[in-house]
CSV table of C-alpha atoms in Angstrom, one decimal:
chain,number,residue,atom,x,y,z
A,1,MET,CA,114.1,92.5,113.1
A,2,ALA,CA,114.5,91.4,116.7
A,3,ASP,CA,118.2,92.2,116.5
A,4,ALA,CA,117.6,95.8,115.4
A,5,ARG,CA,119.1,98.5,117.6
A,6,PRO,CA,116.7,100.3,119.8
A,7,ARG,CA,115.5,103.7,118.6
A,8,PHE,CA,115.3,106.3,121.4
A,9,ILE,CA,112.9,109.3,121.3
A,10,THR,CA,113.0,112.5,123.4
A,11,PRO,CA,110.0,113.6,125.4
A,12,ASP,CA,109.6,116.5,122.9
A,13,GLY,CA,109.7,114.1,120.0
A,14,PHE,CA,107.2,111.8,121.6
A,15,ALA,CA,104.9,114.7,122.2
A,16,ARG,CA,105.1,115.6,118.5
A,17,VAL,CA,104.4,112.1,117.4
A,18,ARG,CA,101.4,111.8,119.8
A,19,SER,CA,100.1,115.1,118.7
A,20,GLU,CA,100.2,114.1,115.0
A,21,TYR,CA,98.6,110.8,115.9
A,22,GLU,CA,95.7,112.4,117.8
A,23,ARG,CA,95.1,115.0,115.1
A,24,LEU,CA,94.9,112.3,112.4
A,25,PHE,CA,92.8,110.0,114.4
A,26,ALA,CA,90.4,112.5,115.9
A,27,VAL,CA,90.1,115.1,113.2
A,28,GLU,CA,91.2,114.1,109.7
A,29,ARG,CA,90.1,110.4,109.7
A,30,PRO,CA,86.5,111.1,110.7
A,31,LYS,CA,86.2,113.8,108.1
A,32,LEU,CA,87.5,111.4,105.4
A,33,VAL,CA,85.1,108.6,106.5
A,34,GLU,CA,82.2,111.1,106.4
A,35,THR,CA,83.2,112.2,102.9
A,36,ILE,CA,83.6,108.6,101.6
A,37,SER,CA,80.3,107.7,103.1
A,38,TRP,CA,78.6,110.6,101.4
A,39,ALA,CA,80.3,109.9,98.1
A,40,ALA,CA,79.4,106.2,98.2
A,41,SER,CA,75.8,107.1,98.6
A,42,ASN,CA,75.8,109.1,95.4
A,43,GLY,CA,75.9,105.9,93.3
A,44,ASP,CA,78.5,105.0,90.7
A,45,ARG,CA,81.8,104.7,92.5
A,46,SER,CA,84.0,104.0,89.5
A,47,GLU,CA,83.8,107.6,88.3
A,48,ASN,CA,83.3,109.3,91.6
A,49,GLY,CA,86.4,111.4,92.3
A,50,ASP,CA,85.4,112.2,95.9
A,51,TYR,CA,85.1,108.5,96.6
A,52,ILE,CA,88.3,107.4,94.8
A,53,TYR,CA,90.4,110.2,96.4
A,54,GLY,CA,88.8,109.7,99.8
A,55,ARG,CA,89.6,106.0,99.8
A,56,LYS,CA,93.2,106.7,98.7
A,57,ARG,CA,93.7,109.4,101.3
A,58,LEU,CA,92.1,107.2,104.0
A,59,ARG,CA,94.7,104.4,103.2
A,60,GLU,CA,97.5,107.0,103.5
A,61,VAL,CA,96.2,108.2,106.9
A,62,ASP,CA,95.7,104.7,108.2
A,63,ARG,CA,99.2,103.8,107.1
A,64,ARG,CA,100.6,106.9,108.9
A,65,LEU,CA,98.6,106.1,112.0
A,66,SER,CA,100.1,102.6,112.0
A,67,HIS,CA,103.6,103.9,111.7
A,68,LEU,CA,103.1,106.4,114.5
A,69,ALA,CA,101.6,103.7,116.7
A,70,ARG,CA,104.7,101.6,116.2
A,71,ILE,CA,107.0,104.5,117.1
A,72,MET,CA,105.0,105.1,120.3
């Protein structure tokens, strides 16, 4: 991967990437963590749709955040 060609990004593209990163990190991720925490406190997690969906969505958001951080 060290021999990969560099990928350039325009200032406008960087602003869009940073904007998405900040929105996911500051808005969406905290809401998901709060929902997961609430759902986990309800008891049985194996049949708790809010918990299962929340964990899945949190993994997707974290994966996207990691990707955006590599781009920046």
